Amino acid sequence: MANKINKIAVFTSGGDSPGMNAAIRSVVRTCAYMKIECVAIYRGYQGMIDGDFKEMNARSVNNIINKGGTILKSARCEEFRTPEGRKAAYEQLRKEGVDAFVVIGGNGSFAGALKFNEEFNFPVMGIPGTIDNDILGTSYTLGFDTAINTVVEAIDKIRDTASSHNRLFFVEVMGRDVGHIALNAGVGAGAEEILIPEQNLGLERLLDSLKRSKKSGKSSSIVIVAEGDKTGKNVFELKDYVETHLPIYDVRVSVLGHMQRGGNPTCFDRVLASRMGVKSVEALLEGKSNYMVGIRDNKLILTPIAEAIKAHTPVDEELIRVSDIMTT
Ligand code: F6P
């Protein structure tokens, strides 16, 4: 039988995402509700190794549900990749009397948690926090909804100036190797073309599509380019290519960058974070370990971390079709 859990640690790891604070709040308050102790770890796995801990109670997380970023800071930690680093982290957790942890992060953070569990049989639970929405076992990761709303708002503004000057804009969005942000925000913002790594459009077809668009009477165009897309070397090369081959277009580039990771979380992300936090603590108290909390069909589900990190979530084929139809 699993050892009784009296104290849970919570931390954020990897790239931050809006909704992480709401998830921290939820874990802390669920521990308070269940009358068990909770400790926060600052700076992810690095803080675990350094013993950067702080006791939390229900009041420690007042007024953070609405805040972007993470109050606990985040880091990508090389030392935790080594057996010595993980041993040092384990010793700090034992010293602090921590019985289990909840890690809020992405694929890399989960892989670390899994390894840690294998080595020390230490109970771990994951909450998916990344704007990329690339983790298997959940339809939504924390921060994705906020990020796509941020992107749509930015593109709406770009469209104003694009149409005033009859310009073509390439807008690069984040998403690492996947096109979820590009596809969803692209459909939401009414982009004329969406380039994602999952579909290799190719430069020729891009030109054809832009020619068609011009012919059909469009005076300005927005092309969303996922940062992982391979149609050109990068978004600036796309601009040069189009300007060379289609001089009728006056082209500009806008790389949205890290503004996509910031900002107040949407209501959707806040509610999701609150639900996932409760579920993560409940699952640990039920003796479960090595799972990630996810959501599917509006029901919370647990997926083994080993499954969740195996591959990226595929893009929605139906949404690709919708986008194809909308861009005619
Ligand atoms: O994983 C989140 C993400 O924002 C990706 O979309 C992006 O490729 C990457 O992190 C950027 O990482 P960094 O903040 O380390 O530059």
Tab-separated table of C-alpha atoms and ligand atoms in Angstrom:
chain	number	residue	atom	x	y	z
A	1	MET	CA	0.000	0.000	0.000
A	2	ALA	CA	1.209	3.525	-0.830
A	3	ASN	CA	2.561	5.629	2.057
A	4	LYS	CA	0.189	8.217	3.460
A	5	ILE	CA	0.618	11.634	1.919
A	6	ASN	CA	0.822	14.476	4.435
A	7	LYS	CA	2.689	17.088	2.457
A	8	ILE	CA	2.557	17.969	-1.248
A	9	ALA	CA	4.934	20.235	-3.141
A	10	VAL	CA	3.863	22.246	-6.177
A	11	PHE	CA	6.033	23.996	-8.754
A	12	THR	CA	6.086	25.307	-12.299
A	13	SER	CA	8.669	24.221	-14.827
A	14	GLY	CA	9.688	24.935	-18.427
A	15	GLY	CA	8.112	27.805	-20.370
A	16	ASP	CA	5.510	29.720	-18.367
A	17	SER	CA	1.915	29.921	-19.530
A	18	PRO	CA	-1.152	31.906	-18.473
A	19	GLY	CA	-3.184	29.842	-15.997
A	20	MET	CA	-0.192	28.506	-14.088
A	21	ASN	CA	-0.950	30.785	-11.148
A	22	ALA	CA	-4.550	29.642	-11.095
A	23	ALA	CA	-3.306	26.032	-10.985
A	24	ILE	CA	-0.865	26.786	-8.134
A	25	ARG	CA	-3.727	28.425	-6.241
A	26	SER	CA	-5.911	25.418	-6.793
A	27	VAL	CA	-3.307	22.907	-5.590
A	28	VAL	CA	-2.570	25.004	-2.488
A	29	ARG	CA	-6.240	25.486	-1.618
A	30	THR	CA	-7.111	21.850	-2.237
A	31	CYS	CA	-4.350	20.825	0.179
A	32	ALA	CA	-5.763	23.270	2.749
A	33	TYR	CA	-9.253	21.873	2.179
A	34	MET	CA	-7.980	18.304	2.606
A	35	LYS	CA	-6.044	19.391	5.705
A	36	ILE	CA	-2.650	18.392	4.424
A	37	GLU	CA	0.454	20.527	4.195
A	38	CYS	CA	1.583	22.229	1.008
A	39	VAL	CA	4.940	23.656	0.083
A	40	ALA	CA	5.801	25.679	-3.011
A	41	ILE	CA	9.090	25.246	-4.825
A	42	TYR	CA	10.556	28.273	-6.587
A	43	ARG	CA	12.317	28.053	-9.997
A	44	GLY	CA	11.162	24.533	-10.879
A	45	TYR	CA	13.612	21.645	-10.628
A	46	GLN	CA	16.484	24.056	-9.989
A	47	GLY	CA	14.746	25.303	-6.855
A	48	MET	CA	14.130	21.698	-5.819
A	49	ILE	CA	17.862	21.002	-6.015
A	50	ASP	CA	18.663	24.233	-4.153
A	51	GLY	CA	15.984	23.706	-1.479
A	52	ASP	CA	14.134	26.899	-2.461
A	53	PHE	CA	10.883	26.001	-0.664
A	54	LYS	CA	8.105	27.995	0.965
A	55	GLU	CA	5.254	26.766	3.172
A	56	MET	CA	1.881	27.687	1.666
A	57	ASN	CA	-1.564	28.128	3.125
A	58	ALA	CA	-4.884	29.100	1.574
A	59	ARG	CA	-4.077	32.816	2.011
A	60	SER	CA	-0.660	32.571	0.344
A	61	VAL	CA	-2.403	32.418	-3.027
A	62	ASN	CA	-4.796	35.344	-2.676
A	63	ASN	CA	-5.253	37.501	-5.780
A	64	ILE	CA	-3.221	35.429	-8.203
A	65	ILE	CA	-5.952	33.663	-10.208
A	66	ASN	CA	-6.036	36.598	-12.639
A	67	LYS	CA	-2.278	36.943	-13.124
A	68	GLY	CA	-0.209	35.733	-16.062
A	69	GLY	CA	3.251	34.184	-15.670
A	70	THR	CA	4.008	32.182	-12.545
A	71	ILE	CA	4.537	33.563	-9.051
A	72	LEU	CA	6.827	30.579	-8.396
A	73	LYS	CA	9.104	31.470	-11.344
A	74	SER	CA	10.082	28.868	-13.857
A	75	ALA	CA	13.300	27.489	-15.261
A	76	ARG	CA	14.646	24.897	-17.644
A	77	CYS	CA	17.116	22.952	-15.476
A	78	GLU	CA	20.100	21.101	-16.952
A	79	GLU	CA	21.274	19.788	-13.570
A	80	PHE	CA	18.069	17.808	-13.049
A	81	ARG	CA	18.933	15.834	-16.188
A	82	THR	CA	21.851	14.265	-14.299
A	83	PRO	CA	21.532	11.455	-11.687
A	84	GLU	CA	23.482	13.631	-9.212
A	85	GLY	CA	21.060	16.531	-9.718
A	86	ARG	CA	18.030	14.314	-9.160
A	87	LYS	CA	19.592	12.765	-6.038
A	88	ALA	CA	20.235	16.233	-4.604
A	89	ALA	CA	16.605	17.153	-5.354
A	90	TYR	CA	15.356	13.982	-3.652
A	91	GLU	CA	17.399	14.711	-0.545
A	92	GLN	CA	15.962	18.225	-0.331
A	93	LEU	CA	12.423	16.881	-0.618
A	94	ARG	CA	13.075	14.302	2.136
A	95	LYS	CA	14.621	16.976	4.355
A	96	GLU	CA	11.513	19.115	3.866
A	97	GLY	CA	9.223	16.132	4.586
A	98	VAL	CA	7.542	16.288	1.171
A	99	ASP	CA	5.667	13.077	0.227
A	100	ALA	CA	4.600	13.876	-3.346
A	101	PHE	CA	4.729	16.658	-5.920
A	102	VAL	CA	2.570	18.280	-8.563
A	103	VAL	CA	4.526	19.621	-11.525
A	104	ILE	CA	2.865	22.196	-13.779
A	105	GLY	CA	4.680	22.255	-17.107
A	106	GLY	CA	5.170	20.661	-20.500
A	107	ASN	CA	6.749	17.575	-22.051
A	108	GLY	CA	10.295	18.127	-20.757
A	109	SER	CA	9.085	18.776	-17.211
A	110	PHE	CA	6.995	15.609	-17.291
A	111	ALA	CA	9.864	13.496	-18.602
A	112	GLY	CA	11.920	14.708	-15.620
A	113	ALA	CA	9.130	13.805	-13.189
A	114	LEU	CA	8.844	10.325	-14.664
A	115	LYS	CA	12.553	9.682	-14.367
A	116	PHE	CA	12.496	10.951	-10.789
A	117	ASN	CA	9.661	8.580	-9.926
A	118	GLU	CA	11.479	5.623	-11.483
A	119	GLU	CA	14.619	6.320	-9.475
A	120	PHE	CA	13.100	7.137	-6.078
A	121	ASN	CA	9.573	5.706	-6.249
A	122	PHE	CA	8.385	9.219	-5.406
A	123	PRO	CA	4.696	10.002	-6.167
A	124	VAL	CA	4.328	12.600	-8.929
A	125	MET	CA	1.378	14.163	-10.754
A	126	GLY	CA	1.433	16.456	-13.798
A	127	ILE	CA	-0.718	19.391	-14.866
A	128	PRO	CA	-0.154	20.375	-18.522
A	129	GLY	CA	0.888	24.019	-18.675
A	130	THR	CA	2.050	25.257	-22.073
A	131	ILE	CA	0.644	27.573	-24.705
A	132	ASP	CA	1.568	25.026	-27.416
A	133	ASN	CA	-1.288	22.576	-26.683
A	134	ASP	CA	0.991	19.775	-27.806
A	135	ILE	CA	0.582	17.234	-24.997
A	136	LEU	CA	-1.259	13.981	-25.637
A	137	GLY	CA	-3.991	13.087	-23.145
A	138	THR	CA	-5.705	16.449	-23.029
A	139	SER	CA	-7.709	18.512	-25.477
A	140	TYR	CA	-6.441	21.684	-23.821
A	141	THR	CA	-3.249	22.625	-22.017
A	142	LEU	CA	-3.240	25.584	-19.629
A	143	GLY	CA	-2.471	28.809	-21.439
A	144	PHE	CA	-3.454	27.713	-24.927
A	145	ASP	CA	-6.834	29.437	-24.849
A	146	THR	CA	-5.309	32.667	-23.539
A	147	ALA	CA	-2.543	32.528	-26.148
A	148	ILE	CA	-4.902	32.077	-29.093
A	149	ASN	CA	-7.040	34.945	-27.853
A	150	THR	CA	-3.917	37.108	-27.562
A	151	VAL	CA	-2.928	36.170	-31.114
A	152	VAL	CA	-6.395	36.875	-32.496
A	153	GLU	CA	-6.413	40.293	-30.823
A	154	ALA	CA	-2.999	41.093	-32.289
A	155	ILE	CA	-4.012	39.950	-35.775
A	156	ASP	CA	-7.203	42.018	-35.643
A	157	LYS	CA	-4.981	45.045	-35.111
A	158	ILE	CA	-2.555	44.045	-37.841
A	159	ARG	CA	-5.503	43.637	-40.197
A	160	ASP	CA	-6.515	47.255	-39.660
A	161	THR	CA	-3.185	48.522	-40.917
A	162	ALA	CA	-2.877	45.770	-43.566
A	163	SER	CA	-6.148	46.753	-45.168
A	164	SER	CA	-5.431	50.490	-44.907
A	165	HIS	CA	-2.294	49.997	-47.025
A	166	ASN	CA	-3.401	47.003	-49.136
A	167	ARG	CA	-0.560	44.973	-47.708
A	168	LEU	CA	0.250	41.336	-47.212
A	169	PHE	CA	1.406	40.423	-43.714
A	170	PHE	CA	3.216	37.296	-42.649
A	171	VAL	CA	2.523	36.863	-38.946
A	172	GLU	CA	4.702	34.353	-37.134
A	173	VAL	CA	3.210	32.695	-34.067
A	174	MET	CA	4.669	30.339	-31.465
A	175	GLY	CA	3.916	26.653	-31.041
A	176	ARG	CA	7.337	25.028	-31.258
A	177	ASP	CA	6.960	21.959	-33.554
A	178	VAL	CA	3.174	21.994	-33.782
A	179	GLY	CA	0.574	24.186	-35.466
A	180	HIS	CA	-2.250	24.347	-32.912
A	181	ILE	CA	-1.831	28.045	-32.136
A	182	ALA	CA	-1.499	28.942	-35.825
A	183	LEU	CA	-4.473	26.881	-36.944
A	184	ASN	CA	-6.888	27.927	-34.212
A	185	ALA	CA	-5.920	31.594	-34.112
A	186	GLY	CA	-5.738	31.631	-37.911
A	187	VAL	CA	-9.299	30.409	-38.289
A	188	GLY	CA	-10.428	32.728	-35.488
A	189	ALA	CA	-8.802	35.761	-37.076
A	190	GLY	CA	-9.914	34.917	-40.604
A	191	ALA	CA	-6.397	34.498	-41.991
A	192	GLU	CA	-6.093	34.065	-45.760
A	193	GLU	CA	-3.535	31.291	-45.391
A	194	ILE	CA	-2.206	29.256	-42.454
A	195	LEU	CA	1.176	27.558	-42.630
A	196	ILE	CA	1.733	24.771	-40.110
A	197	PRO	CA	4.442	22.115	-39.746
A	198	GLU	CA	1.887	19.307	-40.014
A	199	GLN	CA	1.164	20.248	-43.641
A	200	ASN	CA	3.915	21.241	-45.964
A	201	LEU	CA	2.262	23.789	-48.225
A	202	GLY	CA	5.427	24.556	-50.190
A	203	LEU	CA	6.456	27.878	-51.718
A	204	GLU	CA	4.817	27.220	-55.097
A	205	ARG	CA	1.412	26.519	-53.614
A	206	LEU	CA	1.770	29.545	-51.379
A	207	LEU	CA	2.323	31.714	-54.454
A	208	ASP	CA	-0.655	30.118	-56.236
A	209	SER	CA	-2.838	30.735	-53.248
A	210	LEU	CA	-1.757	34.390	-53.008
A	211	LYS	CA	-2.360	34.883	-56.740
A	212	ARG	CA	-5.852	33.437	-56.387
A	213	SER	CA	-6.490	35.636	-53.409
A	214	LYS	CA	-5.495	38.772	-55.310
A	215	LYS	CA	-7.592	37.722	-58.313
A	216	SER	CA	-10.641	37.128	-56.161
A	217	GLY	CA	-10.546	40.784	-55.150
A	218	LYS	CA	-8.818	40.720	-51.780
A	219	SER	CA	-6.805	43.866	-51.283
A	220	SER	CA	-4.939	42.786	-48.145
A	221	SER	CA	-3.944	39.422	-46.770
A	222	ILE	CA	-2.847	37.892	-43.506
A	223	VAL	CA	-0.792	34.702	-43.631
A	224	ILE	CA	-0.202	33.025	-40.278
A	225	VAL	CA	3.039	31.092	-40.062
A	226	ALA	CA	3.659	28.639	-37.219
A	227	GLU	CA	7.242	29.004	-36.005
A	228	GLY	CA	7.853	25.298	-36.709
A	229	ASP	CA	6.613	25.498	-40.301
A	230	LYS	CA	9.134	24.501	-42.945
A	231	THR	CA	7.727	26.241	-46.025
A	232	GLY	CA	10.580	28.724	-46.007
A	233	LYS	CA	13.701	28.925	-43.853
A	234	ASN	CA	11.891	31.533	-41.825
A	235	VAL	CA	9.209	34.141	-42.146
A	236	PHE	CA	11.614	36.754	-43.563
A	237	GLU	CA	12.594	34.398	-46.350
A	238	LEU	CA	8.909	34.007	-47.178
A	239	LYS	CA	8.607	37.784	-47.458
A	240	ASP	CA	11.614	37.987	-49.799
A	241	TYR	CA	10.348	35.106	-51.897
A	242	VAL	CA	6.898	36.586	-52.349
A	243	GLU	CA	8.218	40.075	-53.053
A	244	THR	CA	10.510	38.641	-55.721
A	245	HIS	CA	7.905	36.437	-57.402
A	246	LEU	CA	4.775	38.474	-56.817
A	247	PRO	CA	5.841	42.122	-56.869
A	248	ILE	CA	2.202	43.230	-56.820
A	249	TYR	CA	2.312	42.552	-53.111
A	250	ASP	CA	3.693	45.028	-50.590
A	251	VAL	CA	4.797	42.625	-47.842
A	252	ARG	CA	5.476	43.101	-44.127
A	253	VAL	CA	6.418	40.668	-41.372
A	254	SER	CA	5.262	40.623	-37.778
A	255	VAL	CA	6.752	38.144	-35.293
A	256	LEU	CA	4.460	38.099	-32.285
A	257	GLY	CA	7.002	36.419	-29.989
A	258	HIS	CA	6.750	36.221	-26.224
A	259	MET	CA	3.759	38.506	-25.868
A	260	GLN	CA	1.853	35.291	-26.665
A	261	ARG	CA	2.979	33.794	-23.366
A	262	GLY	CA	1.915	36.702	-21.177
A	263	GLY	CA	-1.298	38.364	-20.102
A	264	ASN	CA	-4.189	37.625	-17.801
A	265	PRO	CA	-5.548	34.121	-18.322
A	266	THR	CA	-8.959	33.794	-19.951
A	267	CYS	CA	-11.863	32.529	-17.886
A	268	PHE	CA	-11.531	29.181	-19.679
A	269	ASP	CA	-7.911	28.790	-18.530
A	270	ARG	CA	-8.732	29.863	-14.973
A	271	VAL	CA	-11.558	27.356	-14.652
A	272	LEU	CA	-9.510	24.592	-16.268
A	273	ALA	CA	-6.587	25.309	-13.930
A	274	SER	CA	-8.869	25.243	-10.885
A	275	ARG	CA	-10.341	21.904	-11.930
A	276	MET	CA	-6.979	20.345	-12.762
A	277	GLY	CA	-5.449	21.469	-9.465
A	278	VAL	CA	-8.190	19.812	-7.439
A	279	LYS	CA	-7.945	16.624	-9.478
A	280	SER	CA	-4.151	16.429	-9.136
A	281	VAL	CA	-4.259	16.535	-5.326
A	282	GLU	CA	-7.210	14.155	-5.127
A	283	ALA	CA	-5.430	11.655	-7.381
A	284	LEU	CA	-2.271	11.736	-5.242
A	285	LEU	CA	-4.342	11.232	-2.084
A	286	GLU	CA	-5.991	8.223	-3.747
A	287	GLY	CA	-2.512	6.706	-4.073
A	288	LYS	CA	-2.130	7.406	-7.800
A	289	SER	CA	1.174	8.478	-9.279
A	290	ASN	CA	2.820	9.116	-12.663
A	291	TYR	CA	-0.322	10.559	-14.227
A	292	MET	CA	-1.092	13.782	-16.003
A	293	VAL	CA	-4.453	15.435	-15.480
A	294	GLY	CA	-6.158	16.245	-18.760
A	295	ILE	CA	-9.563	17.205	-20.079
A	296	ARG	CA	-11.573	15.528	-22.800
A	297	ASP	CA	-15.259	16.112	-23.650
A	298	ASN	CA	-15.308	18.443	-20.635
A	299	LYS	CA	-14.425	15.565	-18.281
A	300	LEU	CA	-11.181	15.450	-16.354
A	301	ILE	CA	-9.132	12.370	-17.148
A	302	LEU	CA	-5.829	10.886	-16.016
A	303	THR	CA	-3.283	9.713	-18.586
A	304	PRO	CA	-0.030	7.973	-17.646
A	305	ILE	CA	2.754	10.518	-18.068
A	306	ALA	CA	4.648	7.951	-20.126
A	307	GLU	CA	1.791	8.049	-22.674
A	308	ALA	CA	1.348	11.807	-22.556
A	309	ILE	CA	4.956	12.517	-23.543
A	310	LYS	CA	5.182	9.890	-26.291
A	311	ALA	CA	4.019	12.139	-29.111
A	312	HIS	CA	2.477	15.504	-29.907
A	313	THR	CA	-1.261	15.942	-30.152
A	314	PRO	CA	-2.167	15.850	-33.856
A	315	VAL	CA	-3.862	18.901	-35.331
A	316	ASP	CA	-7.581	18.709	-35.847
A	317	GLU	CA	-8.236	17.536	-39.423
A	318	GLU	CA	-11.743	18.918	-39.375
A	319	LEU	CA	-10.392	22.352	-38.476
A	320	ILE	CA	-7.919	22.143	-41.353
A	321	ARG	CA	-10.839	21.491	-43.687
A	322	VAL	CA	-12.771	24.411	-42.222
A	323	SER	CA	-9.742	26.610	-42.729
A	324	ASP	CA	-9.392	25.443	-46.345
A	325	ILE	CA	-13.019	26.307	-47.012
A	326	MET	CA	-12.816	29.674	-45.228
A	327	THR	CA	-9.762	30.744	-47.185
A	328	THR	CA	-11.365	30.286	-50.615
B	1	F6P	O1	6.766	25.958	-25.269
B	1	F6P	C1	6.335	27.280	-25.187
B	1	F6P	C2	7.153	28.161	-26.099
B	1	F6P	O2	6.667	29.482	-25.953
B	1	F6P	C3	7.169	27.749	-27.575
B	1	F6P	O3	5.988	28.105	-28.243
B	1	F6P	C4	8.412	28.443	-28.052
B	1	F6P	O4	8.963	27.766	-29.164
B	1	F6P	C5	9.326	28.348	-26.867
B	1	F6P	O5	8.515	28.133	-25.729
B	1	F6P	C6	10.201	29.551	-26.648
B	1	F6P	O6	11.056	29.278	-25.597
B	1	F6P	P1	11.926	30.384	-24.845
B	1	F6P	O7	11.003	31.191	-23.993
B	1	F6P	O8	12.882	29.580	-24.044
B	1	F6P	O9	12.560	31.225	-25.900
